[in-house]
Short mmCIF file of C-alpha atoms in Angstrom, two decimals:
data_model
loop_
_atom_site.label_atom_id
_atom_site.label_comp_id
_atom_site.label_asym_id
_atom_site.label_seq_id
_atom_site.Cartn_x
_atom_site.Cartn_y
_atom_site.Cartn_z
CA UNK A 17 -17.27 -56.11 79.42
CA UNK A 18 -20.68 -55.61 78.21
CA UNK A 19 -24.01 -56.73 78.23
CA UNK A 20 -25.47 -58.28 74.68
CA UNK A 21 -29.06 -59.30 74.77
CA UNK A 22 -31.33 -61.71 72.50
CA UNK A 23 -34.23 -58.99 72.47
CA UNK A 24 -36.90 -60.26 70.30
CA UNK A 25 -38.78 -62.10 73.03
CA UNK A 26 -37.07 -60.76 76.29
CA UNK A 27 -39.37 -59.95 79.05
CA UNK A 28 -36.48 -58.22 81.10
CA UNK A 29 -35.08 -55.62 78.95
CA UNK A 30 -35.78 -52.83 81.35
CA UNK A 31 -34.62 -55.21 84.75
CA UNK A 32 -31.08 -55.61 82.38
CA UNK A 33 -31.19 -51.51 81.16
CA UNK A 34 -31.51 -50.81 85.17
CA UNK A 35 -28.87 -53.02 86.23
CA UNK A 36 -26.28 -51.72 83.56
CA UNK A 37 -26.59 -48.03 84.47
CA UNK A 38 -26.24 -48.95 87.62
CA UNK A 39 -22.89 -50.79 87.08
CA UNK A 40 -22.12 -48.44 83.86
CA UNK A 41 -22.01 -51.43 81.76
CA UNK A 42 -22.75 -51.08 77.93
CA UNK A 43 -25.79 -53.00 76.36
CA UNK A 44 -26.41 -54.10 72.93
CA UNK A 45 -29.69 -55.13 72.14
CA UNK A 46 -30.62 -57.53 68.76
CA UNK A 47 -33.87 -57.45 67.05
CA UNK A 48 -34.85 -58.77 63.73
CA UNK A 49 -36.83 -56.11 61.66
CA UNK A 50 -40.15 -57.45 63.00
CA UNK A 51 -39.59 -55.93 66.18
CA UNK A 52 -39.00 -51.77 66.92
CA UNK A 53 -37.21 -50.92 69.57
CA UNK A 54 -36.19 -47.97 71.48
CA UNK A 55 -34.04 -47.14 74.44
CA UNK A 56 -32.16 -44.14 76.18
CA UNK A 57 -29.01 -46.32 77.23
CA UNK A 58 -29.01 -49.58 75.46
CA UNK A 59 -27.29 -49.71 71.90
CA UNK A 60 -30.10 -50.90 69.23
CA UNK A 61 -29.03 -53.37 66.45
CA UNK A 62 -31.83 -54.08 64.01
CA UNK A 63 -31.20 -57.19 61.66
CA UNK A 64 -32.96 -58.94 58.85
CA UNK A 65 -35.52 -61.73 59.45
CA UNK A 66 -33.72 -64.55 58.02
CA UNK A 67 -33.63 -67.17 60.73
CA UNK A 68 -30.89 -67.14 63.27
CA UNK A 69 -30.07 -63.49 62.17
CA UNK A 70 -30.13 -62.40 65.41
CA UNK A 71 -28.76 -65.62 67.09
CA UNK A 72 -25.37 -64.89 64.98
CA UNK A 73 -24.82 -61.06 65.10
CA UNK A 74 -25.03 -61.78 68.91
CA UNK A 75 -22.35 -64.35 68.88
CA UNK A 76 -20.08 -63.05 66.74
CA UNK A 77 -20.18 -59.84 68.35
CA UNK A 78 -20.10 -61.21 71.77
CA UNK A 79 -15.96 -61.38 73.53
CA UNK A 80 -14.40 -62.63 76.44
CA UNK A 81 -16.10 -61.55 79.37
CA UNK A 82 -18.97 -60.71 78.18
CA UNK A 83 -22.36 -61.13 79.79
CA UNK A 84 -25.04 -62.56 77.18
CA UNK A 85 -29.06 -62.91 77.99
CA UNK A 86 -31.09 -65.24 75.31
CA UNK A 87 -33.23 -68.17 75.78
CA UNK A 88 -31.46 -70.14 73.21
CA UNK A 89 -29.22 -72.99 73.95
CA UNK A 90 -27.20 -73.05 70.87
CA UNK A 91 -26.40 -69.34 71.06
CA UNK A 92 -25.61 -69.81 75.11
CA UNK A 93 -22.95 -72.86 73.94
CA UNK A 94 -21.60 -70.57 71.08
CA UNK A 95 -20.83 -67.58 74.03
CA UNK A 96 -19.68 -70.05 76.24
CA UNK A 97 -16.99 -71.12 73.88
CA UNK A 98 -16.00 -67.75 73.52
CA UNK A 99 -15.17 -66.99 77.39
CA UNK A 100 -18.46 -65.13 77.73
CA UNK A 101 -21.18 -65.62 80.37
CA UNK A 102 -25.05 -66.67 79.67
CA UNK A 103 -27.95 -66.32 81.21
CA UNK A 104 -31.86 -67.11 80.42
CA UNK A 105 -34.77 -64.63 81.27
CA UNK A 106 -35.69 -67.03 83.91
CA UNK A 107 -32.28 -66.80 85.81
CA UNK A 108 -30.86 -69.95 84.80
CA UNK A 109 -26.63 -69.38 84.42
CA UNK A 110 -25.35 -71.42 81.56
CA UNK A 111 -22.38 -72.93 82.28
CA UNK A 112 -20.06 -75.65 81.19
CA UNK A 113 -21.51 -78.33 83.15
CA UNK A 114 -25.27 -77.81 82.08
CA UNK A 115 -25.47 -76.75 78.91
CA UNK A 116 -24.32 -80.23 77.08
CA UNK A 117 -27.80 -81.31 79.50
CA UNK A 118 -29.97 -78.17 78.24
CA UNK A 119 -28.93 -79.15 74.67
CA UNK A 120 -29.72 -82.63 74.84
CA UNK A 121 -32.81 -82.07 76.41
CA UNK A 122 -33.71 -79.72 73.47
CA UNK A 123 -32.81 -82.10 71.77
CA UNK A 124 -35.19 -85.04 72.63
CA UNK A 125 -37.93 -82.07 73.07
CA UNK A 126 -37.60 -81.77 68.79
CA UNK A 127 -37.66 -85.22 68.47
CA UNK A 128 -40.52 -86.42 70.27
CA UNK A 129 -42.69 -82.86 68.11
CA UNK A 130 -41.62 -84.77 64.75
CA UNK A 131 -42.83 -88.22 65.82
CA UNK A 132 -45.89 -86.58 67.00
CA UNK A 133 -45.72 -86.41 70.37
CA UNK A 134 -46.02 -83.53 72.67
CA UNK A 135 -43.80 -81.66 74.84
CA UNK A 136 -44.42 -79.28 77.83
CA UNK A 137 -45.17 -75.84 77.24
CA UNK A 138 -43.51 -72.98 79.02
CA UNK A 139 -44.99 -71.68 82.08
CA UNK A 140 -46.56 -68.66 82.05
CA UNK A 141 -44.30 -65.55 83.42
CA UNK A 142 -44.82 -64.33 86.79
CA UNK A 143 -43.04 -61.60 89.01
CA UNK A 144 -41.49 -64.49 90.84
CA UNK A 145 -39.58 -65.17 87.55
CA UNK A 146 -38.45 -60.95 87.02
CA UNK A 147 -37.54 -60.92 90.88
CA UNK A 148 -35.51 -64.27 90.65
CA UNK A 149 -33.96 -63.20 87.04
CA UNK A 150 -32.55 -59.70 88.72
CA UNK A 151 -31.04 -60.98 91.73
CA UNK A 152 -29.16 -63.61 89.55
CA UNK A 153 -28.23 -61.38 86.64
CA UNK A 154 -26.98 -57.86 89.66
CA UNK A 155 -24.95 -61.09 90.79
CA UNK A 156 -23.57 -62.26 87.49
CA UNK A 157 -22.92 -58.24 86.55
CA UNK A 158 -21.49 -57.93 89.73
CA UNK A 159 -19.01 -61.03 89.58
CA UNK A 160 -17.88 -60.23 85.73
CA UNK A 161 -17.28 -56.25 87.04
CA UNK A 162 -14.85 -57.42 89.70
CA UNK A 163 -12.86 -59.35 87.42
#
Protein backbone atom coordinates (compact mmCIF):
# COMPACT_ATOMS: atom_id res chain seq x y z
CA UNK A 1 0.00 0.00 0.00
CA UNK A 2 0.81 3.53 -0.40
CA UNK A 3 -0.32 6.86 -0.22
CA UNK A 4 -0.59 8.92 -3.81
CA UNK A 5 -1.66 12.49 -3.49
CA UNK A 6 -3.19 15.16 -6.05
CA UNK A 7 -0.69 17.94 -4.68
CA UNK A 8 -1.19 20.96 -6.69
CA UNK A 9 -3.90 22.45 -4.48
CA UNK A 10 -3.72 20.20 -1.29
CA UNK A 11 -3.96 22.00 1.92
CA UNK A 12 -2.97 18.75 3.94
CA UNK A 13 0.24 17.63 2.61
CA UNK A 14 2.02 17.84 5.90
CA UNK A 15 -1.35 16.24 8.04
CA UNK A 16 -0.85 13.14 5.15
CA UNK A 17 3.42 13.30 5.43
CA UNK A 18 2.70 12.94 9.43
CA UNK A 19 0.32 10.25 9.24
CA UNK A 20 2.51 8.07 6.79
CA UNK A 21 5.66 8.11 8.95
CA UNK A 22 3.72 7.29 11.49
CA UNK A 23 2.25 4.14 9.82
CA UNK A 24 5.57 3.81 7.52
CA UNK A 25 3.49 4.14 4.54
CA UNK A 26 5.12 5.46 1.23
CA UNK A 27 3.78 8.78 -0.39
CA UNK A 28 3.91 9.98 -3.84
CA UNK A 29 3.15 13.37 -4.40
CA UNK A 30 2.03 14.91 -8.20
CA UNK A 31 2.63 18.39 -9.22
CA UNK A 32 2.50 19.94 -12.59
CA UNK A 33 5.67 22.12 -13.28
CA UNK A 34 3.87 25.23 -11.96
CA UNK A 35 4.23 24.12 -8.59
CA UNK A 36 7.89 23.27 -6.57
CA UNK A 37 7.82 21.06 -4.12
CA UNK A 38 9.96 19.64 -1.51
CA UNK A 39 9.77 17.02 1.16
CA UNK A 40 12.03 14.78 3.50
CA UNK A 41 9.70 11.58 3.21
CA UNK A 42 7.24 11.98 0.46
CA UNK A 43 8.38 10.85 -3.16
CA UNK A 44 8.11 14.09 -5.58
CA UNK A 45 6.77 13.57 -9.17
CA UNK A 46 6.88 16.74 -11.22
CA UNK A 47 4.78 16.60 -14.56
CA UNK A 48 4.06 18.85 -17.48
CA UNK A 49 1.17 21.38 -17.46
CA UNK A 50 -0.94 19.93 -20.04
CA UNK A 51 -4.33 19.50 -18.44
CA UNK A 52 -5.11 16.39 -16.52
CA UNK A 53 -1.29 15.63 -16.42
CA UNK A 54 -1.38 15.13 -13.05
CA UNK A 55 -4.95 13.63 -12.81
CA UNK A 56 -3.47 10.60 -15.06
CA UNK A 57 0.10 9.90 -13.73
CA UNK A 58 -1.88 9.53 -10.41
CA UNK A 59 -4.23 6.98 -11.76
CA UNK A 60 -2.22 5.03 -13.66
CA UNK A 61 0.23 4.76 -11.05
CA UNK A 62 -2.22 4.18 -8.37
CA UNK A 63 -2.90 -0.17 -7.47
CA UNK A 64 -5.03 -2.14 -5.44
CA UNK A 65 -5.06 -0.96 -2.09
CA UNK A 66 -3.93 2.03 -2.44
CA UNK A 67 -4.94 5.13 -0.55
CA UNK A 68 -5.46 8.25 -3.03
CA UNK A 69 -6.15 12.10 -1.74
CA UNK A 70 -7.47 14.61 -4.69
CA UNK A 71 -10.42 16.74 -4.91
CA UNK A 72 -11.35 15.48 -8.26
CA UNK A 73 -14.24 13.25 -8.90
CA UNK A 74 -13.19 11.75 -12.10
CA UNK A 75 -9.75 10.80 -10.79
CA UNK A 76 -11.57 9.39 -7.33
CA UNK A 77 -13.97 7.06 -9.88
CA UNK A 78 -10.81 6.10 -11.96
CA UNK A 79 -9.00 4.77 -8.33
CA UNK A 80 -12.05 3.37 -7.32
CA UNK A 81 -12.19 1.13 -10.30
CA UNK A 82 -8.88 0.09 -9.65
CA UNK A 83 -9.47 -1.37 -5.94
CA UNK A 84 -7.91 1.76 -4.46
CA UNK A 85 -9.34 4.04 -1.74
CA UNK A 86 -10.17 8.01 -2.12
CA UNK A 87 -10.43 10.61 -0.11
CA UNK A 88 -10.98 14.62 -0.47
CA UNK A 89 -9.01 17.27 1.63
CA UNK A 90 -12.20 17.85 3.40
CA UNK A 91 -12.55 14.16 4.69
CA UNK A 92 -15.14 13.04 2.44
CA UNK A 93 -14.37 8.90 1.60
CA UNK A 94 -15.28 8.17 -1.95
CA UNK A 95 -16.88 5.17 -2.27
CA UNK A 96 -19.01 3.16 -4.59
CA UNK A 97 -22.24 4.37 -3.46
CA UNK A 98 -21.46 8.23 -3.66
CA UNK A 99 -19.38 8.89 -6.21
CA UNK A 100 -22.00 8.17 -9.27
CA UNK A 101 -23.92 11.26 -6.84
CA UNK A 102 -20.59 13.49 -6.58
CA UNK A 103 -20.25 13.07 -10.39
CA UNK A 104 -23.60 13.95 -11.29
CA UNK A 105 -23.68 16.72 -9.15
CA UNK A 106 -20.48 17.99 -10.92
CA UNK A 107 -22.12 17.46 -13.46
CA UNK A 108 -25.23 19.78 -13.28
CA UNK A 109 -22.64 22.31 -11.41
CA UNK A 110 -20.89 22.65 -15.33
CA UNK A 111 -24.02 22.88 -16.79
CA UNK A 112 -25.83 25.46 -15.08
CA UNK A 113 -21.80 27.81 -15.51
CA UNK A 114 -22.41 27.36 -19.45
CA UNK A 115 -26.05 28.51 -19.44
CA UNK A 116 -24.98 31.29 -17.29
CA UNK A 117 -25.97 30.58 -14.14
CA UNK A 118 -24.06 30.41 -10.98
CA UNK A 119 -23.00 27.80 -8.69
CA UNK A 120 -21.80 27.85 -5.01
CA UNK A 121 -18.38 28.56 -4.26
CA UNK A 122 -16.27 26.54 -1.90
CA UNK A 123 -16.13 27.47 1.62
CA UNK A 124 -13.33 28.92 2.87
CA UNK A 125 -10.83 26.37 4.84
CA UNK A 126 -10.85 26.30 8.46
CA UNK A 127 -9.00 24.10 11.16
CA UNK A 128 -12.31 22.37 11.62
CA UNK A 129 -11.78 21.03 8.04
CA UNK A 130 -7.61 19.86 8.80
CA UNK A 131 -8.89 18.34 12.24
CA UNK A 132 -11.91 16.50 10.55
CA UNK A 133 -9.63 15.50 7.32
CA UNK A 134 -6.89 13.72 9.86
CA UNK A 135 -9.09 11.80 11.96
CA UNK A 136 -10.77 10.38 8.73
CA UNK A 137 -7.66 9.85 6.66
CA UNK A 138 -5.36 8.01 10.45
CA UNK A 139 -8.74 5.94 10.06
CA UNK A 140 -8.68 5.14 6.38
CA UNK A 141 -4.56 4.51 6.79
CA UNK A 142 -5.34 2.59 9.60
CA UNK A 143 -8.14 0.27 8.01
CA UNK A 144 -6.04 -0.26 4.54
CA UNK A 145 -2.74 -1.20 7.01
CA UNK A 146 -4.70 -3.98 8.68
CA UNK A 147 -5.69 -5.51 5.58
Amino acid sequence: MKILVDADACPVKEIIVDIAKKYNVPVCMFVDTSHILKSDYAKIFTVDKANDSVDIHLANNTDKGDVVVTQDYGVAALILGKGAKGINQNGLIFTNENIDRLLFERHIGKKVRRSGGRTKGPVKRNSENDRIFEEEFEKLIKNSHNC
